[in-house]
Coordinates of C-alpha atoms (C1' of nucleotides) in Angstrom, one line a residue:
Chain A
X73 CA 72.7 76.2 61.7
X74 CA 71.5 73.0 61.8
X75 CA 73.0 72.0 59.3
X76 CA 76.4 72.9 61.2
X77 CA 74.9 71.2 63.9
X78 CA 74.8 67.9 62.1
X79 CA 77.7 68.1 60.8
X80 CA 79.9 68.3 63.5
X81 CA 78.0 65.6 65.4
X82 CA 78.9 62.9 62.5
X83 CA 82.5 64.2 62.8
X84 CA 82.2 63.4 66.5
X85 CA 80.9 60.0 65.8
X86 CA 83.4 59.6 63.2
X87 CA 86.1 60.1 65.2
X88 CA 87.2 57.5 67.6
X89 CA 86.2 57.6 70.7
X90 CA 88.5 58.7 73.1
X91 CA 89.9 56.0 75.3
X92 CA 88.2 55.5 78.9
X93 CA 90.7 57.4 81.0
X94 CA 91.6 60.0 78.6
X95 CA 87.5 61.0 78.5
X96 CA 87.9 61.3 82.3
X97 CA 90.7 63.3 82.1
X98 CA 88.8 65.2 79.4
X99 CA 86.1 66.0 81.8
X100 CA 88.0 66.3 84.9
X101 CA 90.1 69.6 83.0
X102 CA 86.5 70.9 81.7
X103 CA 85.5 70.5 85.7
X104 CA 89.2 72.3 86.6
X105 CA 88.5 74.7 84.0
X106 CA 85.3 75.8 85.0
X107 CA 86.1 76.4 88.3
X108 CA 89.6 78.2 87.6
X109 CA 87.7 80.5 85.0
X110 CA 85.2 81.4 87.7
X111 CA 87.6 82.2 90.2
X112 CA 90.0 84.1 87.7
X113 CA 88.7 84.8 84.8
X114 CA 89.5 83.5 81.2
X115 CA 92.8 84.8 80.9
X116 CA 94.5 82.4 83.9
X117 CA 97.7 80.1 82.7
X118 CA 96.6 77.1 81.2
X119 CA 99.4 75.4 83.6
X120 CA 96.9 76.6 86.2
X121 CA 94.1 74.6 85.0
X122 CA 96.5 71.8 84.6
X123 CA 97.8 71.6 88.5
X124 CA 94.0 72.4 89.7
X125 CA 92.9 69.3 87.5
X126 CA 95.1 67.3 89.4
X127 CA 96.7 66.6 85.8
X128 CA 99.9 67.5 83.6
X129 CA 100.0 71.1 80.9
X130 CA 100.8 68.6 78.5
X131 CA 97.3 66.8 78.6
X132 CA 95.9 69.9 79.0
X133 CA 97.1 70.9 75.6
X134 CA 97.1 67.7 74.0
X135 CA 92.8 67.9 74.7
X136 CA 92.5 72.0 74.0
X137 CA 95.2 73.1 72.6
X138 CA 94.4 76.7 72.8
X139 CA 92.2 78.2 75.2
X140 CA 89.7 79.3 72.9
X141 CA 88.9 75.3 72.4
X142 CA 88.2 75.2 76.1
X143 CA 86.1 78.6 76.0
X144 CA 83.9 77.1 73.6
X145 CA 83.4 74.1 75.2
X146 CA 81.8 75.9 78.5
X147 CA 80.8 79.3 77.8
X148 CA 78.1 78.4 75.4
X149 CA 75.7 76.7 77.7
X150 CA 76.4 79.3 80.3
X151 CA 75.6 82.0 78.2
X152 CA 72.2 80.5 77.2
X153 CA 70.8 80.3 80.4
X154 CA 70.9 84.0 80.7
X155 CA 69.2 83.9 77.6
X156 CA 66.6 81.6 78.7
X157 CA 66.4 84.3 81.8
X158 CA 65.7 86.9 79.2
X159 CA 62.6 84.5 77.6
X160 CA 61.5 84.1 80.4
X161 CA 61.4 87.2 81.6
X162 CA 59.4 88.4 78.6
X163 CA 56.4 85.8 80.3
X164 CA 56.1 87.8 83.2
X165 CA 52.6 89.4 83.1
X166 CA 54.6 92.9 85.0
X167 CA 57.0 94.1 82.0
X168 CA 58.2 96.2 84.7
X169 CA 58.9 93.5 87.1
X170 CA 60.4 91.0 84.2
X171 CA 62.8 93.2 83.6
X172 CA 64.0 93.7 87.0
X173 CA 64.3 90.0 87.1
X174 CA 66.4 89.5 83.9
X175 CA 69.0 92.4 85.2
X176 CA 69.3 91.4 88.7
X177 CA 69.8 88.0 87.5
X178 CA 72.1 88.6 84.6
X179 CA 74.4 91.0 86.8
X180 CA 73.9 88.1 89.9
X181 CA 75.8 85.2 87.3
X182 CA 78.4 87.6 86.5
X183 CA 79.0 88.4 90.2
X184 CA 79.6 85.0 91.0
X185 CA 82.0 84.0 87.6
X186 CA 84.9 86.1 86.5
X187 CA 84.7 83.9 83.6
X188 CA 81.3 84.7 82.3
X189 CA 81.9 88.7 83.0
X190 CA 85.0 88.0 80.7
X191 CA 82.8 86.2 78.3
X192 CA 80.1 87.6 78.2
X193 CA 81.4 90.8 76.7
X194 CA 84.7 89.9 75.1
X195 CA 84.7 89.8 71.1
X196 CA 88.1 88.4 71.9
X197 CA 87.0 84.7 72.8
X198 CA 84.2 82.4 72.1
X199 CA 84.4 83.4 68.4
X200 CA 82.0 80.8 67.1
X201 CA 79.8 78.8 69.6
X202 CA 79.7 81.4 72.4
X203 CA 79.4 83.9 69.3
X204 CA 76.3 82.6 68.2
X205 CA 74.4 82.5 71.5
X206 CA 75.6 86.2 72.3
X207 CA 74.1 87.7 69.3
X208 CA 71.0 86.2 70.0
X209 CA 70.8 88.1 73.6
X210 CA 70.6 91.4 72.2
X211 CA 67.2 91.0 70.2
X212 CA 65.3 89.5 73.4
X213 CA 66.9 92.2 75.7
X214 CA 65.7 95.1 73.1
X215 CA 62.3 93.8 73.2
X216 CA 62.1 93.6 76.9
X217 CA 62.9 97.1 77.1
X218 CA 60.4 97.9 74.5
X219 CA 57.2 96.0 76.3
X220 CA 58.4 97.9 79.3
X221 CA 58.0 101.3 77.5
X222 CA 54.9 100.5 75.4
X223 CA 53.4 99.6 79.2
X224 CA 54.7 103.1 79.9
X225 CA 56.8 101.9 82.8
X226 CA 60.6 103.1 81.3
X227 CA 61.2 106.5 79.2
X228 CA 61.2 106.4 75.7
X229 CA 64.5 107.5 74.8
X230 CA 66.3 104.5 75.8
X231 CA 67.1 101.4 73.8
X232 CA 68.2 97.7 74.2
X233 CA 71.6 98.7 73.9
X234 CA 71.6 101.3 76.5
X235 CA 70.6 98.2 79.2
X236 CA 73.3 96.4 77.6
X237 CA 75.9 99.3 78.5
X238 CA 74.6 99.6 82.3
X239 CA 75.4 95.7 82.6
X240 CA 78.3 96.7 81.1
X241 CA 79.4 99.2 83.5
X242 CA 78.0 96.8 86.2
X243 CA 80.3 94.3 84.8
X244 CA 83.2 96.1 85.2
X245 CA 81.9 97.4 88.8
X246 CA 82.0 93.8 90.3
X247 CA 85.6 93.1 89.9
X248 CA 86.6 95.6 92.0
X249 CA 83.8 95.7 94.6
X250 CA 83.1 92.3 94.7
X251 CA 86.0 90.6 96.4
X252 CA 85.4 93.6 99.2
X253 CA 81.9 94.6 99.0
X254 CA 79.6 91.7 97.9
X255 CA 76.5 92.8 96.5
X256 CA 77.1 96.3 96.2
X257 CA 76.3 95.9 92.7
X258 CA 72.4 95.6 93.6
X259 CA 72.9 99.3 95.3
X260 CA 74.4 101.0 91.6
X261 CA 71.8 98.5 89.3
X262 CA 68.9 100.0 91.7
X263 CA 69.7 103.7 90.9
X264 CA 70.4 102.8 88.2
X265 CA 66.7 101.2 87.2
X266 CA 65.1 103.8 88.8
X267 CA 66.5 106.2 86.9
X268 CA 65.2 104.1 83.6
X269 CA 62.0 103.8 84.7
X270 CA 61.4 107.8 86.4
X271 CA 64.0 109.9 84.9
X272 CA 62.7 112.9 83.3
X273 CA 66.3 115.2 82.1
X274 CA 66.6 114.5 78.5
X275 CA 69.2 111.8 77.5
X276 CA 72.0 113.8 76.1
X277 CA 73.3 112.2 73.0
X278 CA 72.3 110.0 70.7
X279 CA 70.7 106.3 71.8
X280 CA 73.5 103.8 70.9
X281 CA 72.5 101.5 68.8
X282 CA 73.8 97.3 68.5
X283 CA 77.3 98.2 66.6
X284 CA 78.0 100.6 69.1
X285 CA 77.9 98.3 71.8
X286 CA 79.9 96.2 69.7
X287 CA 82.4 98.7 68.5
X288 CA 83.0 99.4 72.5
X289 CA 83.1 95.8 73.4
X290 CA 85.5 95.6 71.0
X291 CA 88.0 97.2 72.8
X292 CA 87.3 94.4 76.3
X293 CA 89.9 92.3 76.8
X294 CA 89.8 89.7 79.8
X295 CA 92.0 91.3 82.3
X296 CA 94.8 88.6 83.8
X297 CA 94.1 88.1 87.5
X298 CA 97.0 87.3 89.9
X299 CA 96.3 84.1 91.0
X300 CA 95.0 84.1 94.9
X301 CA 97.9 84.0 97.5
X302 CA 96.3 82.4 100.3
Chain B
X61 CA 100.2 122.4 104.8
X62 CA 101.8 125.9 104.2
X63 CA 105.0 124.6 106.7
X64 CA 105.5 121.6 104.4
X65 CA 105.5 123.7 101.3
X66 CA 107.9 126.2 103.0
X67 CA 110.3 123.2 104.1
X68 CA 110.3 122.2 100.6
X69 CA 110.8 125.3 99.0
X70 CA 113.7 125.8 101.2
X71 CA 115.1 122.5 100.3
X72 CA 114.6 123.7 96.5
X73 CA 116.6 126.7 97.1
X74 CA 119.7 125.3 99.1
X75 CA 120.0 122.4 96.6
X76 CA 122.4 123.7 94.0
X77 CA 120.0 124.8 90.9
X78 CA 119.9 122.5 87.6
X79 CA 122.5 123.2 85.0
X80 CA 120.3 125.5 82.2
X81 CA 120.2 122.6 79.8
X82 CA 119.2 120.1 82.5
X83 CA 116.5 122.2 83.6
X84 CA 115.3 122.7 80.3
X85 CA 115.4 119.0 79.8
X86 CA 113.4 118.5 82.9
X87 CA 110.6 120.6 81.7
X88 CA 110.3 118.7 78.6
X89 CA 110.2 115.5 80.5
X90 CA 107.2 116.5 82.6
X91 CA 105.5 117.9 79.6
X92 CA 105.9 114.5 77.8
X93 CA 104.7 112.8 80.6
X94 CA 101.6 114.8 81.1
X95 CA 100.8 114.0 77.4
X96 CA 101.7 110.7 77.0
X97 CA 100.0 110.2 80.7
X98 CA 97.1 111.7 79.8
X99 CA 97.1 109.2 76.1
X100 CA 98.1 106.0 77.5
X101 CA 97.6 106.5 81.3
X102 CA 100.3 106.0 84.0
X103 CA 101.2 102.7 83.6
X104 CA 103.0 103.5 80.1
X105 CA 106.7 102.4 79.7
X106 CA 109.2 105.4 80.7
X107 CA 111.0 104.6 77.6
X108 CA 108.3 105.9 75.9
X109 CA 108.1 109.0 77.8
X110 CA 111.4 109.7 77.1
X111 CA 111.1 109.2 73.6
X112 CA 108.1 111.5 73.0
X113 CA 110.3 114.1 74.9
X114 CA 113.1 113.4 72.6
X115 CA 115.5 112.7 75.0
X116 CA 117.6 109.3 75.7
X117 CA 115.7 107.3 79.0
X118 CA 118.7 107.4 80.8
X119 CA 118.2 111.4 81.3
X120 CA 114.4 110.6 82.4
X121 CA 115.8 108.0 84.8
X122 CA 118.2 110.4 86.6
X123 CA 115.9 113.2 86.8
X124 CA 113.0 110.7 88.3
X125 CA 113.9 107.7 89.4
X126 CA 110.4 106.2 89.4
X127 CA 107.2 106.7 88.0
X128 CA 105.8 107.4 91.4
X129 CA 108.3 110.9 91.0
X130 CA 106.4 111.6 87.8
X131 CA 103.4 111.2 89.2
X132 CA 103.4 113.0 92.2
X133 CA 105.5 116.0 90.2
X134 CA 102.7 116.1 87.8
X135 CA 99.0 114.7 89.3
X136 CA 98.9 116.9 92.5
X137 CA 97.5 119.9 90.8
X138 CA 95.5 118.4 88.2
X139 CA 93.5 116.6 91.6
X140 CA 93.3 120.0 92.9
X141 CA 91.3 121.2 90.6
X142 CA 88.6 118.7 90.7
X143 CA 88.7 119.5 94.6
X144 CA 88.4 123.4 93.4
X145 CA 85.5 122.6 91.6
X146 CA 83.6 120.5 94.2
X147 CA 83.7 123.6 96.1
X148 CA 82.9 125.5 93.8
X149 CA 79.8 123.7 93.3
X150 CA 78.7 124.1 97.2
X151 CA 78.7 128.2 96.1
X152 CA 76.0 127.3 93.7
X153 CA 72.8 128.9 94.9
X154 CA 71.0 125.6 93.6
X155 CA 72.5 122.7 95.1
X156 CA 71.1 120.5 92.6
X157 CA 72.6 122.3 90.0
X158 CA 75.7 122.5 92.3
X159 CA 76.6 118.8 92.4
X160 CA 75.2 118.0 88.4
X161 CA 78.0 120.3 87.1
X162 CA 80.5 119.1 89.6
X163 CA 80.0 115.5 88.3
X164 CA 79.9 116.3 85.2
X165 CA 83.0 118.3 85.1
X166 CA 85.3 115.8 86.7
X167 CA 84.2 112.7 84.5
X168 CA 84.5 115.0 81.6
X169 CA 87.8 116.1 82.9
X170 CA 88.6 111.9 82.9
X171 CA 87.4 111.4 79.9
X172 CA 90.0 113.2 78.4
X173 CA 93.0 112.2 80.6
X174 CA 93.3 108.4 81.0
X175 CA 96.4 109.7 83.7
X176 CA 93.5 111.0 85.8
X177 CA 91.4 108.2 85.7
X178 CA 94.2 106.3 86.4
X179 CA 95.5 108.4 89.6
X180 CA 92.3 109.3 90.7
X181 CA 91.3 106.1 92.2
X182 CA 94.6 104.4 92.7
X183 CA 96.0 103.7 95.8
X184 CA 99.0 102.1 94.0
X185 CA 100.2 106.1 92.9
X186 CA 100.3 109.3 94.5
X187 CA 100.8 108.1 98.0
X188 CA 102.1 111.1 99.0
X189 CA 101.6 114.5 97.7
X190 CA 98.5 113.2 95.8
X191 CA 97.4 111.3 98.4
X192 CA 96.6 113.9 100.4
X193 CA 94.9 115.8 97.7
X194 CA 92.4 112.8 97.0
X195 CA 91.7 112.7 100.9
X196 CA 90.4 116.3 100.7
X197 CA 88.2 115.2 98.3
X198 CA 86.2 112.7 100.0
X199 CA 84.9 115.3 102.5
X200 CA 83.8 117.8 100.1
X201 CA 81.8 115.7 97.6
X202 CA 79.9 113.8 101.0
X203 CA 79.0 117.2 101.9
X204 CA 77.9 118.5 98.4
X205 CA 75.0 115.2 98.7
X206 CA 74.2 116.4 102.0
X207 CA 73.4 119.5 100.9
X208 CA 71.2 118.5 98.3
X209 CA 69.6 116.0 100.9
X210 CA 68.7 119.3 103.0
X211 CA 67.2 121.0 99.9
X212 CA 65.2 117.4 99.6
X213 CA 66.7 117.2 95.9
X214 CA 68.6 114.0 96.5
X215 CA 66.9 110.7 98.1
X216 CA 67.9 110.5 101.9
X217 CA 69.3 107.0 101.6
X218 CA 72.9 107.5 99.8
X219 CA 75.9 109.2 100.7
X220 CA 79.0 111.1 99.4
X221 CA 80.6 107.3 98.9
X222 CA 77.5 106.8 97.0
X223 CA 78.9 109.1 94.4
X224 CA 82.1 108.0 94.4
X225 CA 81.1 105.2 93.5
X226 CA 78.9 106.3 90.4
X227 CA 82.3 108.2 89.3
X228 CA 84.1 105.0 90.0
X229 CA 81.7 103.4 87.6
X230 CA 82.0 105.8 84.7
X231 CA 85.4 106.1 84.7
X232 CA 85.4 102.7 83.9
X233 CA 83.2 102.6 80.7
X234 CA 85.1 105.5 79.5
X235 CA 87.8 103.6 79.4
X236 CA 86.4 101.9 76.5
X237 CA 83.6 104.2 75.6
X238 CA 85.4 106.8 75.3
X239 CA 87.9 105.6 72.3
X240 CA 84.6 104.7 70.2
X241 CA 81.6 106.8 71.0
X242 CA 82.9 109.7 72.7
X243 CA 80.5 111.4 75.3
X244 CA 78.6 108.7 75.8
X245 CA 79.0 108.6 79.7
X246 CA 76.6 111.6 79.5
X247 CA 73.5 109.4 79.1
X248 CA 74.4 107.4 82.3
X249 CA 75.5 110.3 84.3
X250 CA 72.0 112.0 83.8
X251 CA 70.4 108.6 84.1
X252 CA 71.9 107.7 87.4
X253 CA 71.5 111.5 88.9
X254 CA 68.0 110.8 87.7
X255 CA 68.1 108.1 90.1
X256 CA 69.6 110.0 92.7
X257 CA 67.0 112.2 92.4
X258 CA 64.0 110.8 91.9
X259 CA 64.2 107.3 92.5
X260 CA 62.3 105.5 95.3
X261 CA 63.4 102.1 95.2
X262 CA 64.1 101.5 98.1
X263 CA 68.3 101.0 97.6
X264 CA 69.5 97.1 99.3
X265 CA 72.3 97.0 101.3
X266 CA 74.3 99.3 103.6
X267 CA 75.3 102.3 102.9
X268 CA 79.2 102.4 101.7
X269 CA 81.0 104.8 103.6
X270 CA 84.9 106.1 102.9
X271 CA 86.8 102.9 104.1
X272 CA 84.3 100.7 101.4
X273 CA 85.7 103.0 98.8
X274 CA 89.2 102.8 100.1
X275 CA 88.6 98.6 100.1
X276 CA 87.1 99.1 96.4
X277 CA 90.2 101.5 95.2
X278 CA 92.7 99.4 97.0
X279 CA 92.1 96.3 94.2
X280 CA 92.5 98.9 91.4
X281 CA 95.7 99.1 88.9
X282 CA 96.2 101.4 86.4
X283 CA 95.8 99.1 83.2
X284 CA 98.9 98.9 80.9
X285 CA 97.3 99.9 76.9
X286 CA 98.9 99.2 74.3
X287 CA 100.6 102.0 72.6
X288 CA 98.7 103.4 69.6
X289 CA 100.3 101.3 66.8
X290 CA 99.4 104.5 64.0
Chain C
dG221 C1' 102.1 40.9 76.4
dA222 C1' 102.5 43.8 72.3
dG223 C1' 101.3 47.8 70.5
dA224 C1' 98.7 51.9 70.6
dA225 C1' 97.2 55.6 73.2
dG226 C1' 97.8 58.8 76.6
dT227 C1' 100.6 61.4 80.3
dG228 C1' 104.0 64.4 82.8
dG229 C1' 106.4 68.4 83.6
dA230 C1' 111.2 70.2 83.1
dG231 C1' 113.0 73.3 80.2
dG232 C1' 114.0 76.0 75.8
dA233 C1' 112.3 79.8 73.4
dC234 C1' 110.1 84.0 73.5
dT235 C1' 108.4 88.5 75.0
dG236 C1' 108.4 92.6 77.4
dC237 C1' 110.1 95.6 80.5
dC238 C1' 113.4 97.9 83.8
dC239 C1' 117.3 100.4 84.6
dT240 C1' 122.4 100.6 84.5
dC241 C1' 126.8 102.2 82.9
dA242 C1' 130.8 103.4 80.1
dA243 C1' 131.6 106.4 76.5
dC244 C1' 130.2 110.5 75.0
dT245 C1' 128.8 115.9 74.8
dA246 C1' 127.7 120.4 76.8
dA247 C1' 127.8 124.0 80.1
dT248 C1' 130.3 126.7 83.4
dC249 C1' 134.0 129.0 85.6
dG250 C1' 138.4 131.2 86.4
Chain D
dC258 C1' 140.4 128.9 76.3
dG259 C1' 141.2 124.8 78.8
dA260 C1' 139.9 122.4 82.8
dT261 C1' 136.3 120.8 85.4
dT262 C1' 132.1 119.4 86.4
dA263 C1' 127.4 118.2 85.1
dG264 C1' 124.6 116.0 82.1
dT265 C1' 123.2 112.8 78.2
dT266 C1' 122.8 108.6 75.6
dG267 C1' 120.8 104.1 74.4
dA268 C1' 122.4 99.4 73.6
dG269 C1' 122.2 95.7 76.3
dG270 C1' 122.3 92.7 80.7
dG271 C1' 119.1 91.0 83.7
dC272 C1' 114.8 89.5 85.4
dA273 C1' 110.1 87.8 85.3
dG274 C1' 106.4 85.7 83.2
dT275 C1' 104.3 82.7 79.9
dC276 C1' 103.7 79.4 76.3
dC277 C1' 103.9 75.0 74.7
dT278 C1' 107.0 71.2 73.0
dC279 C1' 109.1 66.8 73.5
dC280 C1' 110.2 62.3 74.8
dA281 C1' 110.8 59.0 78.4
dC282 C1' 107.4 57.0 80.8
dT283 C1' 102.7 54.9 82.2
dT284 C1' 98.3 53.0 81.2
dC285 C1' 94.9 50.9 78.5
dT286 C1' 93.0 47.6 75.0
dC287 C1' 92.7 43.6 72.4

DNA sequence: GAGAAGTGGAGGACTGCCCTCAACTAATCG
DNA sequence: CGATTAGTTGAGGGCAGTCCTCCACTTCTC
């Protein structure tokens, strides 16, 4: 990984640098990006990016020519905060209360950024970079699930992935109550913990494990938003 | 109700009855529909409807012009039934019991019938005929919680949207669940009942009522799948 | 100011879907 | 049975949406 790492930074200082307003035009489509991503989602026209940046498709494709390159280029850093959020959480001296945290906060970053929702669960984009930083979730999430049941605060029959399927349903929640009802989504997460931390019926079923989650996010695909009439 | 049915009736009989054939061919249509519906949800291509009924798409187009016909011909009934049931469930001596097996037999009902989830929520389909169906349902699960409230089995703070909502939410994971790990909704149907039950948090935000839901429902379109490439 | 680097955005190519219509076939009736 | 009417077919025209190239043009750099 580091190694990687390395790697492409020499190719980066091998290349030539890019010439002064082509760099700002680089950084004004990442900007342009960003916020058409948030607004719509991953799956928006390029030509949409384009016109928001103020700039032509052409330059747009000339920089990133397919929209995985400009995936990469945000979503990684994006992603890792909620990471960090999971970290962190794992510091709080209330398991119960960490975990409370991490979810609220997770599900409060997706509520605000189609484009992470889209992200953060696709298998479709962010193949490498993004990749990387998503498998690397799971394991911290997992073990904030399992200090919160060794403290005796959530039932033992669920797992990491089982708090990775309720953001998942959470997920797909917001983008229909969002636009409407903004912050509905704490309402459903509520029950939803509560249930997690004082549900007695049995779990029917077997706990789904890591490839299960996988196998179902397999099957996410960014949906294309209509872009806003206004 | 029973004068609209009798109005149409009457219009059945005065309009001159299908040639044998025809009618045969109509029956076949509807049957396709239903299963290719029910497979690949509303939104599939007619074409492919009248394939699967082996009949040329010209004959489906005569017979019903749009897919709305289809829908309304076929969806009306199959909503009944959930409403049957939801009534069925305020018969139950144990109201807890009641509304557990009322949930849990209309998501299973969705789980197998991506037509249903489809139509179910839509506000896009069924305006008519089904429409009117899905407004008798409303009423019926609302009281069904209240119920339950009275018996002190279900947390005073949510409400019949409330649950609407949940089954909003799980239709949604099936949608990709269902495909991979079948029956896995079960686990967060129990868990958020368990919520409803027992859970204490106290829930943020207002309470939705039936117009939230309508706003929520009014964003959501049938998704288009892909047709299983075998 | 010459040459290299970068830009714009109209438009060709493609895909996917809807639905018509002219040529056909089948049922029905006297 | 032939005439008449009803019904069927499915290739293909039309439309909408998207992608991304290409080359005349502008801007930078040395």
């Amino acid at each position: 990984m580091w190694r990687l790492s390395l790697c492409f930074d020499y190719a980066v200082d091998v290349t030539k640098p890019l010439r002064r307003d082509a760099e700002r035009n680089r950084q004004r489509i990442l900007q342009a990006a960003q916020e058409v991503f948030a607004a719509r989602g991953v799956d928006v026209m390029l030509d949409d990016i384009a016109h928001h940046a103020g700039l032509g498709v052409g330059t747009v494709y000339r920089r990133f020519p397919t929209r995985e390159d400009l995936v990469e280029a945000l979503f990684d850093s994006r992603l890792e905060v909620i990471v960090g959020w999971a970290a962190e959480a794992m510091e709080d001296p209330d398991p119960w209360a960490g975990l409370n945290r991490f979810a609220e906060r997770a599900i409060a970053a997706m509520a605000d950024d189609r484009g992470l929702r889209d992200i953060a669960f696709s298998r479709a984009y962010g193949r490498n970079r993004v990749a990387e930083v998503r498998e690397r979730l799971a394991p911290v999430v997992e073990a904030l699930v399992v200090r919160c049941q060794q403290a005796g605060v959530v039932r033992p029959d669920v797992g990491g992935a089982d708090l990775g399927l309720i953001q998942f349903m959470l997920a797909a929640l917001l983008e229909y109550t969002e636009p409407v009802e903004p912050g509905l989504w704490r309402r459903y997460l509520t029950l939803m913990l509560d249930g997690l931390r004082s549900g007695t019926t049995p779990l029917p079923g077997a706990m789904p494990d890591v490839e299960a989650m996988d196998r179902i996010a397999e099957n996410w695909r960014p949906p294309r938003r209509p872009p806003a009439d206004h």
